[in-house]
mmCIF file of C-alpha atoms in Angstrom:
data_model
loop_
_atom_site.group_PDB
_atom_site.id
_atom_site.type_symbol
_atom_site.label_atom_id
_atom_site.label_comp_id
_atom_site.label_asym_id
_atom_site.label_seq_id
_atom_site.Cartn_x
_atom_site.Cartn_y
_atom_site.Cartn_z
ATOM 1 C CA MET A 704 -23.826 37.442 -18.438
ATOM 2 C CA THR A 705 -25.703 35.972 -21.408
ATOM 3 C CA LYS A 706 -23.284 35.143 -24.234
ATOM 4 C CA THR A 707 -24.593 36.861 -27.364
ATOM 5 C CA ALA A 708 -23.922 36.539 -31.083
ATOM 6 C CA TRP A 709 -24.684 39.282 -33.576
ATOM 7 C CA VAL A 710 -25.628 38.117 -37.076
ATOM 8 C CA PHE A 711 -26.035 40.119 -40.281
ATOM 9 C CA PRO A 712 -28.314 39.289 -43.230
ATOM 10 C CA GLY A 713 -27.277 39.498 -46.877
ATOM 11 C CA GLN A 714 -28.882 40.133 -50.241
ATOM 12 C CA GLY A 715 -32.593 39.406 -50.312
ATOM 13 C CA SER A 716 -33.359 41.043 -46.969
ATOM 14 C CA GLN A 717 -33.527 44.590 -48.383
ATOM 15 C CA ALA A 718 -36.831 46.507 -48.195
ATOM 16 C CA LEU A 719 -38.020 49.863 -49.486
ATOM 17 C CA GLY A 720 -37.773 52.492 -46.735
ATOM 18 C CA MET A 721 -35.015 50.706 -44.836
ATOM 19 C CA GLY A 722 -32.562 53.016 -43.063
ATOM 20 C CA THR A 723 -34.561 56.194 -43.674
ATOM 21 C CA ASP A 724 -35.568 56.435 -39.982
ATOM 22 C CA LEU A 725 -31.846 56.757 -39.145
ATOM 23 C CA LEU A 726 -31.518 60.127 -40.898
ATOM 24 C CA ASP A 727 -32.572 61.979 -37.737
ATOM 25 C CA ILE A 728 -29.498 60.626 -35.909
ATOM 26 C CA PRO A 729 -26.411 62.864 -36.466
ATOM 27 C CA THR A 730 -23.791 60.049 -36.487
ATOM 28 C CA ALA A 731 -25.897 58.036 -38.942
ATOM 29 C CA LYS A 732 -26.389 61.065 -41.193
ATOM 30 C CA GLU A 733 -22.607 61.531 -41.264
ATOM 31 C CA LYS A 734 -22.067 57.879 -42.292
ATOM 32 C CA PHE A 735 -24.625 58.212 -45.118
ATOM 33 C CA ALA A 736 -22.691 61.267 -46.359
ATOM 34 C CA GLN A 737 -19.405 59.344 -46.243
ATOM 35 C CA ALA A 738 -21.046 56.486 -48.143
ATOM 36 C CA ARG A 739 -22.176 58.889 -50.879
ATOM 37 C CA GLU A 740 -18.575 60.071 -51.346
ATOM 38 C CA ILE A 741 -17.297 56.490 -51.719
ATOM 39 C CA LEU A 742 -20.165 55.127 -53.830
ATOM 40 C CA GLY A 743 -21.008 58.169 -55.945
ATOM 41 C CA TRP A 744 -24.736 57.798 -55.249
ATOM 42 C CA SER A 745 -27.114 58.207 -52.286
ATOM 43 C CA VAL A 746 -28.058 55.172 -50.188
ATOM 44 C CA THR A 747 -31.043 56.963 -48.657
ATOM 45 C CA GLU A 748 -32.444 58.218 -51.966
ATOM 46 C CA ILE A 749 -32.523 54.680 -53.358
ATOM 47 C CA CYS A 750 -33.967 53.290 -50.114
ATOM 48 C CA GLN A 751 -36.738 55.904 -50.152
ATOM 49 C CA ASN A 752 -37.698 56.010 -53.808
ATOM 50 C CA GLU A 753 -36.136 53.445 -56.134
ATOM 51 C CA GLU A 754 -37.356 49.917 -55.491
ATOM 52 C CA ALA A 755 -35.961 48.531 -58.789
ATOM 53 C CA LYS A 756 -32.433 49.790 -57.982
ATOM 54 C CA LEU A 757 -32.727 48.568 -54.392
ATOM 55 C CA SER A 758 -33.105 45.011 -55.732
ATOM 56 C CA GLN A 759 -30.146 45.289 -58.129
ATOM 57 C CA THR A 760 -26.956 43.653 -56.834
ATOM 58 C CA LEU A 761 -24.881 46.729 -57.741
ATOM 59 C CA TYR A 762 -26.830 48.790 -55.191
ATOM 60 C CA THR A 763 -28.230 46.172 -52.798
ATOM 61 C CA GLN A 764 -24.934 45.023 -51.335
ATOM 62 C CA PRO A 765 -23.441 48.461 -50.487
ATOM 63 C CA ILE A 766 -26.814 49.615 -49.127
ATOM 64 C CA LEU A 767 -27.071 46.636 -46.788
ATOM 65 C CA TYR A 768 -23.477 47.162 -45.620
ATOM 66 C CA VAL A 769 -24.139 50.846 -44.852
ATOM 67 C CA VAL A 770 -27.495 50.402 -43.107
ATOM 68 C CA GLU A 771 -26.483 47.344 -41.054
ATOM 69 C CA SER A 772 -23.169 48.884 -39.977
ATOM 70 C CA ILE A 773 -24.914 52.108 -38.888
ATOM 71 C CA LEU A 774 -27.423 50.142 -36.811
ATOM 72 C CA THR A 775 -24.547 48.191 -35.269
ATOM 73 C CA ASP A 776 -22.589 51.346 -34.410
ATOM 74 C CA LEU A 777 -25.669 52.776 -32.707
ATOM 75 C CA ILE A 778 -26.038 49.606 -30.622
ATOM 76 C CA ARG A 779 -22.383 49.820 -29.618
ATOM 77 C CA GLU A 780 -22.803 53.491 -28.684
ATOM 78 C CA ARG A 781 -25.366 52.264 -26.145
ATOM 79 C CA GLY A 782 -22.741 50.057 -24.506
ATOM 80 C CA HIS A 783 -23.538 46.685 -26.066
ATOM 81 C CA GLN A 784 -20.929 44.309 -27.533
ATOM 82 C CA PRO A 785 -21.154 40.844 -29.093
ATOM 83 C CA ASP A 786 -19.312 37.733 -27.942
ATOM 84 C CA LEU A 787 -19.266 36.323 -31.478
ATOM 85 C CA VAL A 788 -20.274 37.536 -34.969
ATOM 86 C CA ALA A 789 -21.369 35.988 -38.272
ATOM 87 C CA GLY A 790 -22.992 37.196 -41.463
ATOM 88 C CA HIS A 791 -24.804 35.543 -44.366
ATOM 89 C CA SER A 792 -22.856 36.079 -47.622
ATOM 90 C CA LEU A 793 -22.640 39.913 -47.897
ATOM 91 C CA GLY A 794 -23.434 40.037 -44.157
ATOM 92 C CA GLU A 795 -19.983 38.588 -43.401
ATOM 93 C CA TYR A 796 -18.467 41.969 -44.344
ATOM 94 C CA ILE A 797 -20.429 43.724 -41.580
ATOM 95 C CA ALA A 798 -19.394 40.971 -39.164
ATOM 96 C CA LEU A 799 -15.731 41.543 -40.014
ATOM 97 C CA TYR A 800 -16.130 45.323 -39.645
ATOM 98 C CA VAL A 801 -17.767 44.891 -36.239
ATOM 99 C CA ALA A 802 -14.924 42.587 -35.185
ATOM 100 C CA GLY A 803 -12.385 45.307 -36.102
ATOM 101 C CA VAL A 804 -10.812 43.304 -38.913
ATOM 102 C CA PHE A 805 -10.932 46.344 -41.246
ATOM 103 C CA ASP A 806 -12.218 49.890 -40.927
ATOM 104 C CA TRP A 807 -15.603 51.015 -42.193
ATOM 105 C CA SER A 808 -14.471 52.718 -45.407
ATOM 106 C CA ALA A 809 -12.192 49.808 -46.363
ATOM 107 C CA GLY A 810 -15.144 47.468 -45.931
ATOM 108 C CA LEU A 811 -17.380 49.647 -48.085
ATOM 109 C CA HIS A 812 -14.759 49.815 -50.847
ATOM 110 C CA LEU A 813 -14.559 45.997 -50.800
ATOM 111 C CA VAL A 814 -18.347 45.641 -50.902
ATOM 112 C CA LYS A 815 -18.613 48.187 -53.738
ATOM 113 C CA ARG A 816 -16.197 46.189 -55.889
ATOM 114 C CA ARG A 817 -17.813 42.872 -54.943
ATOM 115 C CA ALA A 818 -21.216 44.237 -55.971
ATOM 116 C CA GLU A 819 -19.882 45.540 -59.292
ATOM 117 C CA LEU A 820 -18.337 42.185 -60.180
ATOM 118 C CA MET A 821 -21.323 40.112 -59.091
ATOM 119 C CA ASP A 822 -23.752 42.456 -60.875
ATOM 120 C CA ILE A 823 -22.117 41.819 -64.260
ATOM 121 C CA ALA A 824 -21.957 38.042 -63.768
ATOM 122 C CA VAL A 825 -24.418 36.500 -66.216
ATOM 123 C CA GLY A 826 -25.384 33.115 -67.564
ATOM 124 C CA GLY A 827 -26.014 31.316 -64.300
ATOM 125 C CA MET A 828 -29.079 30.439 -62.264
ATOM 126 C CA MET A 829 -29.992 29.906 -58.613
ATOM 127 C CA ALA A 830 -33.020 28.225 -57.054
ATOM 128 C CA ALA A 831 -34.287 27.738 -53.509
ATOM 129 C CA LEU A 832 -35.569 24.336 -52.363
ATOM 130 C CA MET A 833 -37.792 23.899 -49.315
ATOM 131 C CA ASN A 834 -38.639 20.686 -47.428
ATOM 132 C CA PHE A 835 -36.675 18.204 -49.487
ATOM 133 C CA ASP A 836 -34.872 14.902 -49.061
ATOM 134 C CA ARG A 837 -31.279 15.940 -48.268
ATOM 135 C CA GLU A 838 -29.737 12.588 -49.116
ATOM 136 C CA GLN A 839 -31.498 12.584 -52.486
ATOM 137 C CA LEU A 840 -30.398 16.185 -53.146
ATOM 138 C CA GLU A 841 -26.749 15.420 -52.383
ATOM 139 C CA THR A 842 -26.840 12.370 -54.679
ATOM 140 C CA VAL A 843 -28.404 14.271 -57.580
ATOM 141 C CA ILE A 844 -25.943 17.201 -57.205
ATOM 142 C CA ALA A 845 -23.019 14.753 -57.105
ATOM 143 C CA ASN A 846 -24.214 13.222 -60.385
ATOM 144 C CA THR A 847 -25.001 16.525 -62.142
ATOM 145 C CA PRO A 848 -22.096 18.618 -63.495
ATOM 146 C CA ASN A 849 -22.130 22.421 -63.146
ATOM 147 C CA VAL A 850 -24.412 22.703 -60.119
ATOM 148 C CA VAL A 851 -23.531 23.096 -56.422
ATOM 149 C CA LEU A 852 -25.157 23.592 -53.052
ATOM 150 C CA ALA A 853 -24.671 27.360 -52.771
ATOM 151 C CA ASN A 854 -26.491 28.147 -49.516
ATOM 152 C CA ASP A 855 -27.090 25.452 -46.897
ATOM 153 C CA ASN A 856 -29.434 27.641 -44.865
ATOM 154 C CA SER A 857 -31.289 25.228 -42.563
ATOM 155 C CA PRO A 858 -32.314 21.563 -42.446
ATOM 156 C CA ALA A 859 -35.358 22.444 -44.564
ATOM 157 C CA GLN A 860 -34.034 25.181 -46.897
ATOM 158 C CA VAL A 861 -31.152 25.332 -49.357
ATOM 159 C CA VAL A 862 -30.192 27.227 -52.512
ATOM 160 C CA ILE A 863 -28.558 25.553 -55.492
ATOM 161 C CA SER A 864 -26.455 27.402 -58.072
ATOM 162 C CA GLY A 865 -25.028 26.618 -61.499
ATOM 163 C CA THR A 866 -25.819 26.643 -65.199
ATOM 164 C CA PRO A 867 -29.572 26.977 -65.979
ATOM 165 C CA GLU A 868 -29.650 23.481 -67.481
ATOM 166 C CA ALA A 869 -27.985 21.884 -64.451
ATOM 167 C CA VAL A 870 -30.133 23.751 -61.909
ATOM 168 C CA LYS A 871 -33.343 22.774 -63.753
ATOM 169 C CA THR A 872 -32.146 19.140 -63.850
ATOM 170 C CA VAL A 873 -31.766 19.098 -60.053
ATOM 171 C CA MET A 874 -35.132 20.811 -59.569
ATOM 172 C CA SER A 875 -36.824 18.183 -61.722
ATOM 173 C CA GLN A 876 -35.153 15.215 -60.028
ATOM 174 C CA VAL A 877 -35.339 16.179 -56.337
ATOM 175 C CA LYS A 878 -38.657 15.891 -54.576
ATOM 176 C CA ALA A 879 -39.271 19.142 -52.653
ATOM 177 C CA LYS A 880 -42.336 20.882 -51.252
ATOM 178 C CA ARG A 881 -41.278 24.075 -53.053
ATOM 179 C CA ALA A 882 -38.577 24.869 -55.635
ATOM 180 C CA ILE A 883 -38.307 28.523 -56.631
ATOM 181 C CA PRO A 884 -35.942 30.093 -59.184
ATOM 182 C CA LEU A 885 -34.277 33.204 -57.695
ATOM 183 C CA LYS A 886 -34.104 36.616 -59.398
ATOM 184 C CA VAL A 887 -30.319 36.939 -59.592
ATOM 185 C CA SER A 888 -28.034 37.696 -62.532
ATOM 186 C CA GLY A 889 -25.524 34.908 -61.998
ATOM 187 C CA ALA A 890 -24.674 31.631 -60.284
ATOM 188 C CA PHE A 891 -23.435 33.171 -57.027
ATOM 189 C CA HIS A 892 -21.407 31.012 -54.610
ATOM 190 C CA SER A 893 -20.379 28.571 -57.332
ATOM 191 C CA HIS A 894 -17.354 27.842 -59.517
ATOM 192 C CA LEU A 895 -19.017 29.884 -62.286
ATOM 193 C CA MET A 896 -18.034 33.017 -60.302
ATOM 194 C CA ALA A 897 -14.308 32.200 -60.599
ATOM 195 C CA THR A 898 -13.534 35.128 -62.924
ATOM 196 C CA ALA A 899 -15.278 37.612 -60.608
ATOM 197 C CA ALA A 900 -13.503 36.090 -57.602
ATOM 198 C CA ALA A 901 -10.103 36.425 -59.277
ATOM 199 C CA GLU A 902 -10.744 40.091 -60.102
ATOM 200 C CA PHE A 903 -12.013 40.736 -56.575
ATOM 201 C CA GLN A 904 -8.843 39.218 -55.123
ATOM 202 C CA THR A 905 -6.804 42.127 -56.528
ATOM 203 C CA ILE A 906 -8.630 44.648 -54.309
ATOM 204 C CA LEU A 907 -8.803 42.249 -51.346
ATOM 205 C CA ASP A 908 -5.002 41.947 -51.476
ATOM 206 C CA THR A 909 -4.673 45.713 -50.913
ATOM 207 C CA VAL A 910 -6.607 45.647 -47.601
ATOM 208 C CA GLU A 911 -4.724 44.801 -44.427
ATOM 209 C CA PHE A 912 -6.738 42.595 -42.046
ATOM 210 C CA GLN A 913 -6.325 42.989 -38.264
ATOM 211 C CA PRO A 914 -6.911 40.215 -35.690
ATOM 212 C CA ALA A 915 -10.602 40.140 -34.785
ATOM 213 C CA THR A 916 -11.649 41.532 -31.410
ATOM 214 C CA VAL A 917 -14.344 38.817 -31.148
ATOM 215 C CA PRO A 918 -14.497 35.394 -32.840
ATOM 216 C CA VAL A 919 -15.969 35.266 -36.358
ATOM 217 C CA LEU A 920 -17.801 32.327 -37.933
ATOM 218 C CA SER A 921 -17.078 32.467 -41.673
ATOM 219 C CA ASN A 922 -19.429 31.248 -44.424
ATOM 220 C CA VAL A 923 -16.978 28.858 -46.069
ATOM 221 C CA GLU A 924 -15.517 27.487 -42.808
ATOM 222 C CA PRO A 925 -17.853 27.793 -39.818
ATOM 223 C CA VAL A 926 -15.215 27.394 -37.119
ATOM 224 C CA ALA A 927 -14.775 30.480 -34.935
ATOM 225 C CA THR A 928 -11.452 32.306 -35.220
ATOM 226 C CA VAL A 929 -9.868 35.709 -34.566
ATOM 227 C CA ASP A 930 -6.858 35.061 -36.818
ATOM 228 C CA ALA A 931 -6.553 37.801 -39.467
ATOM 229 C CA THR A 932 -4.784 35.587 -42.028
ATOM 230 C CA ILE A 933 -7.412 32.848 -41.752
ATOM 231 C CA LEU A 934 -10.303 35.330 -41.954
ATOM 232 C CA LYS A 935 -8.878 36.918 -45.107
ATOM 233 C CA GLN A 936 -8.262 33.532 -46.704
ATOM 234 C CA ARG A 937 -11.857 32.488 -45.954
ATOM 235 C CA LEU A 938 -13.258 35.740 -47.362
ATOM 236 C CA SER A 939 -11.259 35.264 -50.563
ATOM 237 C CA GLN A 940 -13.058 31.930 -51.061
ATOM 238 C CA GLN A 941 -16.510 33.326 -50.356
ATOM 239 C CA ILE A 942 -17.660 34.422 -53.833
ATOM 240 C CA THR A 943 -17.214 30.895 -55.205
ATOM 241 C CA GLY A 944 -17.706 28.970 -51.944
ATOM 242 C CA SER A 945 -20.889 27.726 -50.292
ATOM 243 C CA VAL A 946 -22.637 29.643 -47.508
ATOM 244 C CA ARG A 947 -22.745 27.056 -44.729
ATOM 245 C CA TRP A 948 -25.344 28.827 -42.589
ATOM 246 C CA ARG A 949 -26.867 25.634 -41.114
ATOM 247 C CA GLU A 950 -23.441 24.722 -39.748
ATOM 248 C CA ILE A 951 -22.937 28.274 -38.437
ATOM 249 C CA SER A 952 -26.210 27.878 -36.539
ATOM 250 C CA LEU A 953 -25.029 24.564 -35.096
ATOM 251 C CA GLN A 954 -21.786 26.225 -33.954
ATOM 252 C CA LEU A 955 -23.612 28.803 -31.802
ATOM 253 C CA PRO A 956 -24.271 26.504 -28.814
ATOM 254 C CA VAL A 957 -20.806 24.956 -29.295
ATOM 255 C CA ASN A 958 -19.455 28.469 -28.611
ATOM 256 C CA SER A 959 -21.753 28.794 -25.540
ATOM 257 C CA ILE A 960 -24.005 31.344 -27.294
ATOM 258 C CA GLU A 961 -27.394 31.709 -25.607
ATOM 259 C CA LYS A 962 -28.794 34.744 -27.427
ATOM 260 C CA VAL A 963 -28.687 35.885 -31.068
ATOM 261 C CA ILE A 964 -29.401 39.410 -32.306
ATOM 262 C CA GLU A 965 -30.016 39.807 -36.045
ATOM 263 C CA ILE A 966 -29.065 43.340 -37.085
ATOM 264 C CA GLY A 967 -30.559 44.532 -40.354
ATOM 265 C CA PRO A 968 -33.837 44.462 -42.305
ATOM 266 C CA GLY A 969 -36.157 41.481 -42.057
ATOM 267 C CA ASN A 970 -35.834 38.398 -39.872
ATOM 268 C CA VAL A 971 -34.465 35.809 -42.291
ATOM 269 C CA LEU A 972 -31.515 34.664 -40.176
ATOM 270 C CA THR A 973 -33.358 34.381 -36.871
ATOM 271 C CA GLY A 974 -35.956 32.283 -38.737
ATOM 272 C CA LEU A 975 -33.279 29.982 -40.152
ATOM 273 C CA ILE A 976 -31.495 29.673 -36.799
ATOM 274 C CA LYS A 977 -34.770 28.823 -35.046
ATOM 275 C CA ARG A 978 -35.337 25.901 -37.447
ATOM 276 C CA THR A 979 -31.832 24.561 -36.734
ATOM 277 C CA ILE A 980 -31.338 25.416 -33.029
ATOM 278 C CA PRO A 981 -34.775 26.093 -31.447
ATOM 279 C CA ASP A 982 -33.574 26.785 -27.893
ATOM 280 C CA LEU A 983 -31.749 30.098 -28.377
ATOM 281 C CA ILE A 984 -33.094 33.554 -27.458
ATOM 282 C CA LEU A 985 -33.637 35.333 -30.777
ATOM 283 C CA THR A 986 -34.186 39.085 -31.258
ATOM 284 C CA ASN A 987 -34.062 41.569 -34.135
ATOM 285 C CA VAL A 988 -32.861 45.131 -34.583
ATOM 286 C CA ARG A 989 -34.316 46.180 -37.941
ATOM 287 C CA ASN A 990 -34.656 49.914 -37.449
ATOM 288 C CA ALA A 991 -34.121 52.817 -35.038
ATOM 289 C CA ALA A 992 -37.236 51.947 -33.030
ATOM 290 C CA GLU A 993 -35.791 48.531 -32.143
ATOM 291 C CA LEU A 994 -32.443 49.804 -30.910
ATOM 292 C CA PRO A 995 -31.778 48.642 -27.316
ATOM 293 C CA ASN A 996 -31.679 51.152 -24.474
#
């Protein structure tokens, strides 16, 4: 049997119309109804009609959790199971749900609160850098206060996060093919999110984590584990910690993974994995039409 990892994208992968083709499936329709009760608003209405809201953190994160988890449940209904799971930032919550660490509604309550806290975080800045000198980047970040490597996505793509002044300093000093400021409200995955992280911890403490049914590669510590205590500790560090996706990609062959399925809109993660580990089989399940038999 081919050892397979399922991976789940985070904020930035959303697209207008996502999830609406699932409304014809009774179990999916039921989940959307449950989500409306928890969230107080309709995932499908925003996905169909409200592009501005779809790109707002407050809505984006719960919507991605709901749509990606529904797609995953439909894959599992067809008899498929992963050998390992991982998710990028918000995507880690779907990975933990799939691994049985918490139930679906508990996960959505966590994501709802995470989105609320991150949505009101202001005063920070993030920027993506493509095709850069990594050694130079690390040196400049080390010598510039209030900026960190927030997302180490692939050998050729990273995101930095911090105060606007510090981020602009790094952008001006590091030679890169492209450097793009991101449309986000705050400096996600940096020490500037410490207040949000502390508030989030109060709800995280109320959720009991179970041992994972399959190994999970966490963002802040990409070493596979099924230990509930370790997984919770890693998740508690995630809002302020770096997303070490390049290292997650490198861990896939270490864990004997031969195939990766990205579940959710877009193909960001399979693209990043391909740049880091080119020999894996990579597939996507973005909608109902791409569900396996």
